[in-house]
Coordinates of C-alpha atoms in Angstrom, one line a residue:
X1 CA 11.8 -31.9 29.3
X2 CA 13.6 -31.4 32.6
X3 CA 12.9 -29.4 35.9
X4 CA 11.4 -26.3 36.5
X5 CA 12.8 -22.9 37.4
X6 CA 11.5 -20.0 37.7
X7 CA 13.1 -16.1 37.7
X8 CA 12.5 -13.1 39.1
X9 CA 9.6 -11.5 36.9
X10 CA 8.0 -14.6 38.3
X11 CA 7.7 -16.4 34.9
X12 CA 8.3 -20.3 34.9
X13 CA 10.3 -21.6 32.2
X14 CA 11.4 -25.5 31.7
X15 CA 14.6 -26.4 30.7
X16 CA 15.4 -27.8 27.1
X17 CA 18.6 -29.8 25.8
X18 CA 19.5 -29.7 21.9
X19 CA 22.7 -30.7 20.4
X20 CA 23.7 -27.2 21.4
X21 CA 23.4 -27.7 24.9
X22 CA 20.9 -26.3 27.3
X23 CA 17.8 -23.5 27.0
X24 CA 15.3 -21.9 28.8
X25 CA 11.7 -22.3 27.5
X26 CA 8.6 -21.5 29.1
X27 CA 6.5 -23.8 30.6
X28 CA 3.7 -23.2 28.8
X29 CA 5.3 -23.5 25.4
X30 CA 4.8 -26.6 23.0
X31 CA 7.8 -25.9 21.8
X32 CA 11.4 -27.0 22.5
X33 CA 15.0 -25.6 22.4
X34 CA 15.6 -24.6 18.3
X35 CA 12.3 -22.8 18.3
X36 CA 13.3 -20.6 21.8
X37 CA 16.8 -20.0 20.1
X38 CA 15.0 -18.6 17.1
X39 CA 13.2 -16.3 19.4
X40 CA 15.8 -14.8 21.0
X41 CA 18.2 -14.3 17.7
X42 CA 15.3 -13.2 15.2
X43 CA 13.5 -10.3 17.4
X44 CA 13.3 -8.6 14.1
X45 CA 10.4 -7.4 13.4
X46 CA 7.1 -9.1 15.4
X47 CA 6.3 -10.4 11.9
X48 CA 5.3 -14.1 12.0
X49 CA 4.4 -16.5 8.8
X50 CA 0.7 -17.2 8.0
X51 CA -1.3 -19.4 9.1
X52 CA -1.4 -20.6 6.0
X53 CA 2.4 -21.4 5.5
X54 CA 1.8 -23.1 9.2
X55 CA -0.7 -25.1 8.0
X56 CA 1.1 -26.3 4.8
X57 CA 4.4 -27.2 6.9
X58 CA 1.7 -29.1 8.9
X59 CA 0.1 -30.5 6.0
X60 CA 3.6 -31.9 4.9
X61 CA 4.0 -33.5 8.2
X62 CA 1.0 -35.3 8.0
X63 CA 1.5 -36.6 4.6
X64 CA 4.9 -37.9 5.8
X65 CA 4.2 -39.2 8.9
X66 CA 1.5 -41.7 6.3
X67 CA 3.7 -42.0 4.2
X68 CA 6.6 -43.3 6.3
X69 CA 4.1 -45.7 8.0
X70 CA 3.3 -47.3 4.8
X71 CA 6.6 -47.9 3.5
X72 CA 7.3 -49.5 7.0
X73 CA 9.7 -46.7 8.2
X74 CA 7.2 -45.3 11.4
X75 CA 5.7 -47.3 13.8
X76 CA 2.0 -47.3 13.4
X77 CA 1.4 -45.5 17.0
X78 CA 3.8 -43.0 16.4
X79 CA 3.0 -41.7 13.3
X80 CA -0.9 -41.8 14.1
X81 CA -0.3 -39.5 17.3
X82 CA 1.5 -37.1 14.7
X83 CA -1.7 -37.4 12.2
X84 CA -3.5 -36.4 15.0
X85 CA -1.3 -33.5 16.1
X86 CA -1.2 -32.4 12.7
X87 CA -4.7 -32.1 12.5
X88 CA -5.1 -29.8 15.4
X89 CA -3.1 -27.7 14.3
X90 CA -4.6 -27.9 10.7
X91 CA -8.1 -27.5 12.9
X92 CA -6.7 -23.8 13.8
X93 CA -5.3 -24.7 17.4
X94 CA -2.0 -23.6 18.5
X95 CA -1.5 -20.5 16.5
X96 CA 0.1 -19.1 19.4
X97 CA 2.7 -21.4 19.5
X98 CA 4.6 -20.2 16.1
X99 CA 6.3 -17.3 17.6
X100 CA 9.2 -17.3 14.9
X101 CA 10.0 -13.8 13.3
X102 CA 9.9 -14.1 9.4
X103 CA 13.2 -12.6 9.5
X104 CA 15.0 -16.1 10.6
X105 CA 17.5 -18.2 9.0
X106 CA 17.1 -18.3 5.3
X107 CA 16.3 -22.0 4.7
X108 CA 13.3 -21.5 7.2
X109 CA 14.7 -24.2 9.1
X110 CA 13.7 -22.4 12.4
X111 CA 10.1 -22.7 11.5
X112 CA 10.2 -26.2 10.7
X113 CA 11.7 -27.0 13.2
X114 CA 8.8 -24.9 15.1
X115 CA 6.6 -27.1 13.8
X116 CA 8.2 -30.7 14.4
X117 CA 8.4 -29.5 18.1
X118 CA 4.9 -28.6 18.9
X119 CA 3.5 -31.3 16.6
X120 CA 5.8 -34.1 18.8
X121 CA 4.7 -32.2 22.0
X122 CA 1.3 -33.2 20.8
X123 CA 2.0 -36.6 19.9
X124 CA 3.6 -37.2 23.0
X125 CA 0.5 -36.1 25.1
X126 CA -1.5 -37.9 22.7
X127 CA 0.1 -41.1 22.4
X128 CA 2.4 -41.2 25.7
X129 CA 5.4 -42.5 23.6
X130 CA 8.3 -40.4 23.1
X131 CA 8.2 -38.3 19.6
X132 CA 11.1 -36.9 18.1
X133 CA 10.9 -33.8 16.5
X134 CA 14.0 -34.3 14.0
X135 CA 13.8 -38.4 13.9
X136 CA 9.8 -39.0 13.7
X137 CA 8.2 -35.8 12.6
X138 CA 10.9 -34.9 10.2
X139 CA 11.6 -38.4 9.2
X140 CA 12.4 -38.6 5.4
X141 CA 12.5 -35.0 5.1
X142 CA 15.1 -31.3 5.5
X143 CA 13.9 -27.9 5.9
X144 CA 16.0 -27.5 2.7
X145 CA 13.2 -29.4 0.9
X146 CA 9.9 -29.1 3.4
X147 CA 9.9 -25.0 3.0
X148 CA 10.1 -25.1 -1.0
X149 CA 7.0 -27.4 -0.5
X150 CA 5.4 -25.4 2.1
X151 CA 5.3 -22.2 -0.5
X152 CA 4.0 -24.5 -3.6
X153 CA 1.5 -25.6 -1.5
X154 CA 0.3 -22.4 0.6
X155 CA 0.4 -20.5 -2.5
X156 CA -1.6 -23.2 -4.5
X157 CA -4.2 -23.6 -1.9
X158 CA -4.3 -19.8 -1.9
X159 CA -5.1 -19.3 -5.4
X160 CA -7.8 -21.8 -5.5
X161 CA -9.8 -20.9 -2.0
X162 CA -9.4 -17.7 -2.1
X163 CA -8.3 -15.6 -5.2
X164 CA -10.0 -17.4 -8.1
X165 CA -13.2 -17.1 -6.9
X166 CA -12.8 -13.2 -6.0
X167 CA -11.2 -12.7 -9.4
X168 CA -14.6 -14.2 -10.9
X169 CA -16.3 -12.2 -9.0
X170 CA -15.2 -9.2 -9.7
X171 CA -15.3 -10.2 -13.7
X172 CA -18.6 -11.2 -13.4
X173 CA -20.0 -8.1 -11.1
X174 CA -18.3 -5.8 -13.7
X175 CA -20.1 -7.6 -16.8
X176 CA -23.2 -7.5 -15.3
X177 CA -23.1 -3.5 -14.7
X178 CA -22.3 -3.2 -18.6
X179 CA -25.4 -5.6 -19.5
X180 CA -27.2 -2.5 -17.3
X181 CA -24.9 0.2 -18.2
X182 CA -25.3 -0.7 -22.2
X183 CA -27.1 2.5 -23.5
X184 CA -24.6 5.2 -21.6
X185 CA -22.6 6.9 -24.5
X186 CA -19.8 8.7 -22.9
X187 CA -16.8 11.0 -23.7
X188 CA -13.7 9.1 -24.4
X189 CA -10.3 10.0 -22.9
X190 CA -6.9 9.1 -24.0
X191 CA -4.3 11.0 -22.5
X192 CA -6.5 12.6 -19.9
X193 CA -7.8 14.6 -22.8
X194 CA -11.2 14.6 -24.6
X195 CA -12.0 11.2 -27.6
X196 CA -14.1 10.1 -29.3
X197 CA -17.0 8.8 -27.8
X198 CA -17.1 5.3 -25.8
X199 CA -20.4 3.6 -24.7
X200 CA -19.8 3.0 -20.7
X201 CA -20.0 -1.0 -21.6
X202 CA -17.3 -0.9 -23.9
X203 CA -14.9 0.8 -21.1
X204 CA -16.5 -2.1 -18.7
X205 CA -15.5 -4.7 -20.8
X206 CA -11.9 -3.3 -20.8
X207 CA -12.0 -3.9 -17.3
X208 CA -13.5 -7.6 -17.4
X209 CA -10.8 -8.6 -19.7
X210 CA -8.2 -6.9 -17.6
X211 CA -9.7 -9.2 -14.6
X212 CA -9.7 -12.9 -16.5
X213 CA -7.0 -12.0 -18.3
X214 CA -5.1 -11.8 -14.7
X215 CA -6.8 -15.1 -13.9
X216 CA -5.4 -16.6 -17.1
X217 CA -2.3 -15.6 -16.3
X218 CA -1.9 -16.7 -12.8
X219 CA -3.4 -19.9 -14.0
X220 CA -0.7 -20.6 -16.9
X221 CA 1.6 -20.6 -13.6
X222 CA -0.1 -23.4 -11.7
X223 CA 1.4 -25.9 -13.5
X224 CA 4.8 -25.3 -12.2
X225 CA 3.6 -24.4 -8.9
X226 CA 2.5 -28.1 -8.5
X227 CA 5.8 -29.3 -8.6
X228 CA 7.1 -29.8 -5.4
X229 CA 10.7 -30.3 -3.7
X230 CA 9.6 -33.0 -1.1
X231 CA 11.7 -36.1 -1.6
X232 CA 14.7 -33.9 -2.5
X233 CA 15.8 -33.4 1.3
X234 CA 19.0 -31.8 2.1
X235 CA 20.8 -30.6 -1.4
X236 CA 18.2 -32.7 -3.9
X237 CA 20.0 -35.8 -3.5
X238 CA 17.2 -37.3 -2.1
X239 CA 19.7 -38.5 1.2
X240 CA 17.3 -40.6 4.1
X241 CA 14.9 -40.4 2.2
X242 CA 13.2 -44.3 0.3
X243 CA 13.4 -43.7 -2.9
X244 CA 9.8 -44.2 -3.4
X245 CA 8.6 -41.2 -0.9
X246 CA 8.8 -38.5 -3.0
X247 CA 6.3 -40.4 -5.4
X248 CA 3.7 -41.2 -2.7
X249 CA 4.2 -38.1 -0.7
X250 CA 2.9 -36.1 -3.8
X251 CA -0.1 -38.6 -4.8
X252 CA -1.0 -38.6 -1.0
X253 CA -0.9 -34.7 -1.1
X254 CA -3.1 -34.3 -4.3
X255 CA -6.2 -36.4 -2.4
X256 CA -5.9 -34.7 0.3
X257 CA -5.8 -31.1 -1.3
X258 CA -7.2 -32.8 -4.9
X259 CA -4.8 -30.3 -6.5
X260 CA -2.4 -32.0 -9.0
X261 CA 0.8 -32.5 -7.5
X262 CA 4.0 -34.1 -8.2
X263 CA 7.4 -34.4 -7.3
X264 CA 9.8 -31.6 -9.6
X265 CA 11.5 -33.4 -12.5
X266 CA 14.5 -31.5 -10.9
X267 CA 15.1 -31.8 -6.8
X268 CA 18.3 -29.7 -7.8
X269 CA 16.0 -26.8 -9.2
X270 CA 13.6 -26.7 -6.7
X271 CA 16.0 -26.0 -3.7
X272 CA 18.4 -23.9 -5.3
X273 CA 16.0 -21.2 -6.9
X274 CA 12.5 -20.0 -6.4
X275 CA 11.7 -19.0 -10.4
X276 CA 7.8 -20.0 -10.1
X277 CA 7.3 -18.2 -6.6
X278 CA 9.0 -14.7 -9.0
X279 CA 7.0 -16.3 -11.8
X280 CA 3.8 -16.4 -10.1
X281 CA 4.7 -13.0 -8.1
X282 CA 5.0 -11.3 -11.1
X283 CA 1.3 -12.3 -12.5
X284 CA 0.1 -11.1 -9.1
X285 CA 2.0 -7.5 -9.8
X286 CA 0.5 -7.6 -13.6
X287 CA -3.2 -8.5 -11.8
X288 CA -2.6 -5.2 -9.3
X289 CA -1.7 -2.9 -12.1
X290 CA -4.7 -3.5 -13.5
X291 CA -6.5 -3.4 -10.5
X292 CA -5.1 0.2 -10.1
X293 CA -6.0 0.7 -13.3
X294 CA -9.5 0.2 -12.5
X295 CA -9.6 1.8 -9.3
X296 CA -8.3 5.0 -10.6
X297 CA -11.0 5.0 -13.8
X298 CA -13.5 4.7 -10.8
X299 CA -11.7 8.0 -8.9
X300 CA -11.1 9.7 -11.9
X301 CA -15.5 9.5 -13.0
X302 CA -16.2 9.6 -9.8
X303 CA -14.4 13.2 -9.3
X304 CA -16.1 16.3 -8.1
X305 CA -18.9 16.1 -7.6
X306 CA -18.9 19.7 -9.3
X307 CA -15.2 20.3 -10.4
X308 CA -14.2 17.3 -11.2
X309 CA -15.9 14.9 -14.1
X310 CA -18.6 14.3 -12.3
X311 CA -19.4 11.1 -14.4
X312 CA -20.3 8.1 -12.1
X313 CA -21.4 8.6 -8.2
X314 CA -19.7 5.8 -5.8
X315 CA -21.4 4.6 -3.2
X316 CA -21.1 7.4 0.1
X317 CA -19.5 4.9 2.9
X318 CA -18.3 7.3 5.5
X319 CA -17.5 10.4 6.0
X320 CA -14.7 11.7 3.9
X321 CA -13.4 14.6 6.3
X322 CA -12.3 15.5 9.7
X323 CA -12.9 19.2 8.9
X324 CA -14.8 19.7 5.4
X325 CA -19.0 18.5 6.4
X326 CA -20.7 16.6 3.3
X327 CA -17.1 15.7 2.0
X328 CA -17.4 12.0 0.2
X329 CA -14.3 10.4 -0.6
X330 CA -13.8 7.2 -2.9
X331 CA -12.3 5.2 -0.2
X332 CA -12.6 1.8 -1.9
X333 CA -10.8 2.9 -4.8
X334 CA -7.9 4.5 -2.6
X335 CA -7.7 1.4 -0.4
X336 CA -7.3 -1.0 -3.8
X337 CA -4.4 1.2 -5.0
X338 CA -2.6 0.8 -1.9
X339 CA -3.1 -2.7 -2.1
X340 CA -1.9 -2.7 -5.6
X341 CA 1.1 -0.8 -4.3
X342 CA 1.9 -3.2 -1.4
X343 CA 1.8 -6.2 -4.1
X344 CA 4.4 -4.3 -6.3
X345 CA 6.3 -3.8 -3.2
X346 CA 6.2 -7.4 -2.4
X347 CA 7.2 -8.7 -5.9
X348 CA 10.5 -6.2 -5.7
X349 CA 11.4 -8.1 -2.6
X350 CA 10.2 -11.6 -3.8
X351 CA 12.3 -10.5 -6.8
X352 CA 15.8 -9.7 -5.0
X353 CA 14.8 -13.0 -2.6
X354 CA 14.5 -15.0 -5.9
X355 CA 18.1 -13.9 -6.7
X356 CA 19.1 -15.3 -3.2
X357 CA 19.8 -19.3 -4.3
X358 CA 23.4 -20.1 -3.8
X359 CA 24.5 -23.4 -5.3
X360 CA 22.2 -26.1 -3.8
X361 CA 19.7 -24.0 -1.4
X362 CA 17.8 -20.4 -1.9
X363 CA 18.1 -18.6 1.5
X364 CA 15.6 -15.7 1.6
X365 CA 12.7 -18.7 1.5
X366 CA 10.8 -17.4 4.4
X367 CA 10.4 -13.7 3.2
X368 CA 9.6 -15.1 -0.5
X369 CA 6.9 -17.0 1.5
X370 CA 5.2 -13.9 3.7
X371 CA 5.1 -11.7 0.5
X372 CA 3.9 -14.0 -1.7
X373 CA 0.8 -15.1 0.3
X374 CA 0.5 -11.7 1.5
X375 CA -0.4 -11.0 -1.8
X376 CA -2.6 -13.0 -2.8
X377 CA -4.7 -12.6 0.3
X378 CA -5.1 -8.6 -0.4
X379 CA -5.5 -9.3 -3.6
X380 CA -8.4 -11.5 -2.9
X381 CA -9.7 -9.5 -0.8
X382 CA -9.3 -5.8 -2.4
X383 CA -11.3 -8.0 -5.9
X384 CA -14.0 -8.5 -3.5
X385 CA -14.2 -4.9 -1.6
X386 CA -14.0 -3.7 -5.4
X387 CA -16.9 -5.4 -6.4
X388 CA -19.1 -5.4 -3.7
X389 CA -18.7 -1.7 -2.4
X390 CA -17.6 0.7 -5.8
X391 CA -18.5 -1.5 -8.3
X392 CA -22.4 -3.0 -7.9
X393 CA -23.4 0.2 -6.7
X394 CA -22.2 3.3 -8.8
X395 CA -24.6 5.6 -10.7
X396 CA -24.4 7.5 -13.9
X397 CA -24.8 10.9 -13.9
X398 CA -26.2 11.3 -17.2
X399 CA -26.5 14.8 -17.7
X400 CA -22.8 14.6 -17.0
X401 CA -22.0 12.8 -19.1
X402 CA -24.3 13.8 -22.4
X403 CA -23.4 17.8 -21.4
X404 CA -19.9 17.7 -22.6
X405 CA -20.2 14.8 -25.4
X406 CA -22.3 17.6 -27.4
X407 CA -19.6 19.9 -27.2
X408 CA -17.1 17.7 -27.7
X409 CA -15.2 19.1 -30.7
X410 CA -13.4 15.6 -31.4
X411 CA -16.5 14.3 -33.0
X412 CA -15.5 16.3 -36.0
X413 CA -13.3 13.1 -36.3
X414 CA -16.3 11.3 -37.7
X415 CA -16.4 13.8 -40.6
X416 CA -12.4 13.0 -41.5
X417 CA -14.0 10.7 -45.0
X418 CA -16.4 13.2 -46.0
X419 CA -14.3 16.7 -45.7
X420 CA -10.6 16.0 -44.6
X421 CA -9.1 16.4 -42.1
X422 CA -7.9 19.8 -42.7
X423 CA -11.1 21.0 -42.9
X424 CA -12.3 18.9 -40.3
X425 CA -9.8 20.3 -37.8
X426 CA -10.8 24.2 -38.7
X427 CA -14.4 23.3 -37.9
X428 CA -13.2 21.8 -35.0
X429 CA -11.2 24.5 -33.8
X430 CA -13.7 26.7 -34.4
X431 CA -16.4 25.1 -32.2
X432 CA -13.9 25.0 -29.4
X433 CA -13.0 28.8 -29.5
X434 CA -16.5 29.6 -29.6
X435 CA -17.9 27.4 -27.2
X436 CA -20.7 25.6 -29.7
X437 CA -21.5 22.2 -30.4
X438 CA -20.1 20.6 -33.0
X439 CA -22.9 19.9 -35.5
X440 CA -24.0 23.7 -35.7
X441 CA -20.1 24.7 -37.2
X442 CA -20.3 21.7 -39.2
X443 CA -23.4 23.1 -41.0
X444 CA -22.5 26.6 -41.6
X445 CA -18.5 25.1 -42.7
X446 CA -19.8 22.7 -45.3
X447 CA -23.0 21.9 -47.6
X448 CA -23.7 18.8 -45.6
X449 CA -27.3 18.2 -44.9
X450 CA -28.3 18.7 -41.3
X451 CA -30.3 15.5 -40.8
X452 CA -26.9 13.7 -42.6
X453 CA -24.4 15.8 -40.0
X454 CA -26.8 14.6 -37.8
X455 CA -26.3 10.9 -38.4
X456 CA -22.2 11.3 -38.6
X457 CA -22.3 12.9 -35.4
X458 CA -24.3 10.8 -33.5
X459 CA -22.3 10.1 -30.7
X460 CA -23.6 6.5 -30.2
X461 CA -23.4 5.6 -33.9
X462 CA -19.6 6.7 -33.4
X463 CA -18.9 4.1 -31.0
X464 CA -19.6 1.4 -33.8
X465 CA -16.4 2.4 -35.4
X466 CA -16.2 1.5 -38.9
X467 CA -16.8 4.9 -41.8
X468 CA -19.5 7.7 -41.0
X469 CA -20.2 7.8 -44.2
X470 CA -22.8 5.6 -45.5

């Protein structure tokens, strides 16, 4: 740091030398000369990264900084005042002091270095020694290998605060409205057009599997995700870095986070391509087609109320029109399909940035990083909202639903064994055209005994499956 100036729009700004020469940061900033040159070349978009990806790149600067001191390569002082900066900013202080646009230079190397300047800043007014950003905090490390790690990490620590437990959830919220749901026979639908009967539990339990099945999915993933690049530094050579740091970064790592992670088999793999982040990407997108899936069941039953289906009422959260009084829309539902939308979106782009690895480093890292944690946190979320405000609190509307299943000339199905289906299809037809329930066509088209029509039409004896016929 150098003198003071200040300009006419009465700001102060410090001057700040890098190997580029001279810049003008202001005073108040914790961070240097690389982080104002990002500022000014990437007003893209206003975008910044997490906080979450902040606080991994922190994390990772903490571990090294220990790491380092143990294998003699940091002076005790110094890398203790970068602990401690490290935690601040782990604490949530500073977030103002990221400014860099997502849209930066492709390695993310502006945002580490973002973070190695306020985090020596810190250590400096900690510890009143001079701190390096590039020689101390950044010892044993490149931005070629510190980002990879920074979107293992984030997304890892993602997954298991925030979107496992609103998976389960969700699962669990939907299981228990089946226990209570159980004795609801409803019509079926395939194709938007009238089935055979379903029992409301049974659809619910198509939606619990969808749920853990998602989980399972993005869990298969994890494994992979715990590899990390640190240790491979600039191309995966492992260059100024001791060749044990890689193998105590990641066991210092995993008891900090007590998530299992190790250094990649392959350095070279990790900085060149970013296959788990489109792996894992693409479990989210499978996870938010089903969530629209579900959410549009819910909009679908919830129609109406009186020309639509009419099956299920939603809980009424606001008003649904500016102009139409009494209107009641299903806004959860609507807001968890946009959400499911956005994650499809975001796994396109985390798909093209995927592409992006050229030889030894992939260069769309920062925009595979936004997108990927930007799903998981709606994701997280929307599981939650889903739950809590559609889910728990939807009613049947039994008359509804038992109104229509009488008429329902598709139950003829049941009588397929007994009469054919040629036959089966006439009396079906014929109970359509004039409006009349099934079993009262059935008796006057075949010698069936009522009381046994009966039985093979029961609609909730149909949603055993298996033969009418006994």
């Amino acid at each position: 740091m150098t003198q003071t100036d200040s300009n006419s729009d009465e700001k102060a700004f410090r001057l700040e030398k890098d190997s580029m020469g001279e810049v003008r940061v202001p005073v108040e900033a914790l961070y240097g000369a690389q982080t104002q040159r990002a500022v000014e070349n990437f007003a893209v978009s206003g975008l910044r990264l997490p906080p979450a990806f902040i606080d991994a790149v922190a994390l990772i600067k903490r571990t090294a900084a220990e790491v380092n001191r143990d294998l003699g390569l940091l002076d005790e002082p110094i890398a203790d005042a970068v602990v401690q900066a490290a935690d601040r900013i782990l604490a949530g202080e500073y977030s103002d002091q990221f400014p860099v646009d997502v849209f930066q230079t492709g390695s993310g190397t502006s945002t580490n270095m973002n973070v190695n300047e306020v985090i020596a800043a810190l250590a400096e007014q900690a510890g009143g020694k001079d701190v390096s950003p590039n020689d101390h905090v950044n010892m044993s490390q490149s931005s070629n290998d510190t980002i990879p790690t920074a979107v293992h990490v984030s997304a890892a620590l993602a997954i298991h605060n925030q979107l496992k437990s609103s998976l389960s959830h969700l699962a669990e919220v939907i299981e228990q409205r089946a226990r209570e749901l159980a004795g609801a026979v409803k019509t079926g639908r395939t194709h938007l057009m009238d089935a055979m009967p379903v029992r409301v539990d049974q659809e619910l339990s198509g939606w619990a599997a969808q749920i853990r099945f998602g989980l399972e999915r993005i869990e298969a993933t994890l494994p992979r995700l715990y590899r990390i690049a640190q240790g491979g530094t600039a191309v995966g050579t492992g260059i100024n870095a001791h060749p044990e740091f890689s193998r105590r970064f990641a066991d210092r790592l995993g008891e900090v986070t007590q998530l299992p992670f190790k250094p990649n088999d392959s350095f070279f793999e990790s900085l060149s391509c970013q296959d788990t982040a489109v792996e894992l990407s693409g479990q989210l997108k499978t996870l938010a087609c089903g969530l629209m899936k579900i959410a549009n069941d819910l909009r679908w039953m919830n129609s109406g109320p009186l020309a639509g289906l009419g099956e299920i009422e939603l809980p009424a959260l606001q008003p649904g029109s500016s102009i139409m009084p009494g209107k009641v829309n299903p806004v959860i539902p609507e807001a968890v399909c946009m959400v499911a939308a956005q994650v499809i979106g975001n796994d396109a782009a985390i798909t093209v940035a995927g592409q992006s690895g050229n030889f030894q480093l992939n260069v769309m890292l920062p925009v595979v990083a936004y997108n990927l944690l930007q799903s998981i946190e709606i994701l997280a979320n929307a599981a939650r909202v889903l739950a809590d405000k559609a889910v728990a609190g939807f009613q049947i509307k039994s008359d509804n639903l038992e109104a229509p299943l009488a008429k329902n000339p598709i139950l003829v199905t049941a009588l397929n064994p007994v009469v054919g289906y040629l036959k089966a299809a006439e009396i079906a037809k014929r109970a359509y055209r004039e409006g009349r329930p099934i079993i009262e066509v059935a008796a006057e088209e075949t010698d069936l005994p009522r009381d046994e029509l009966a039985r093979l039409l029961d609609p909730g004896h149909l949603t055993e499956g298996g033969i009418g016929q006994s």
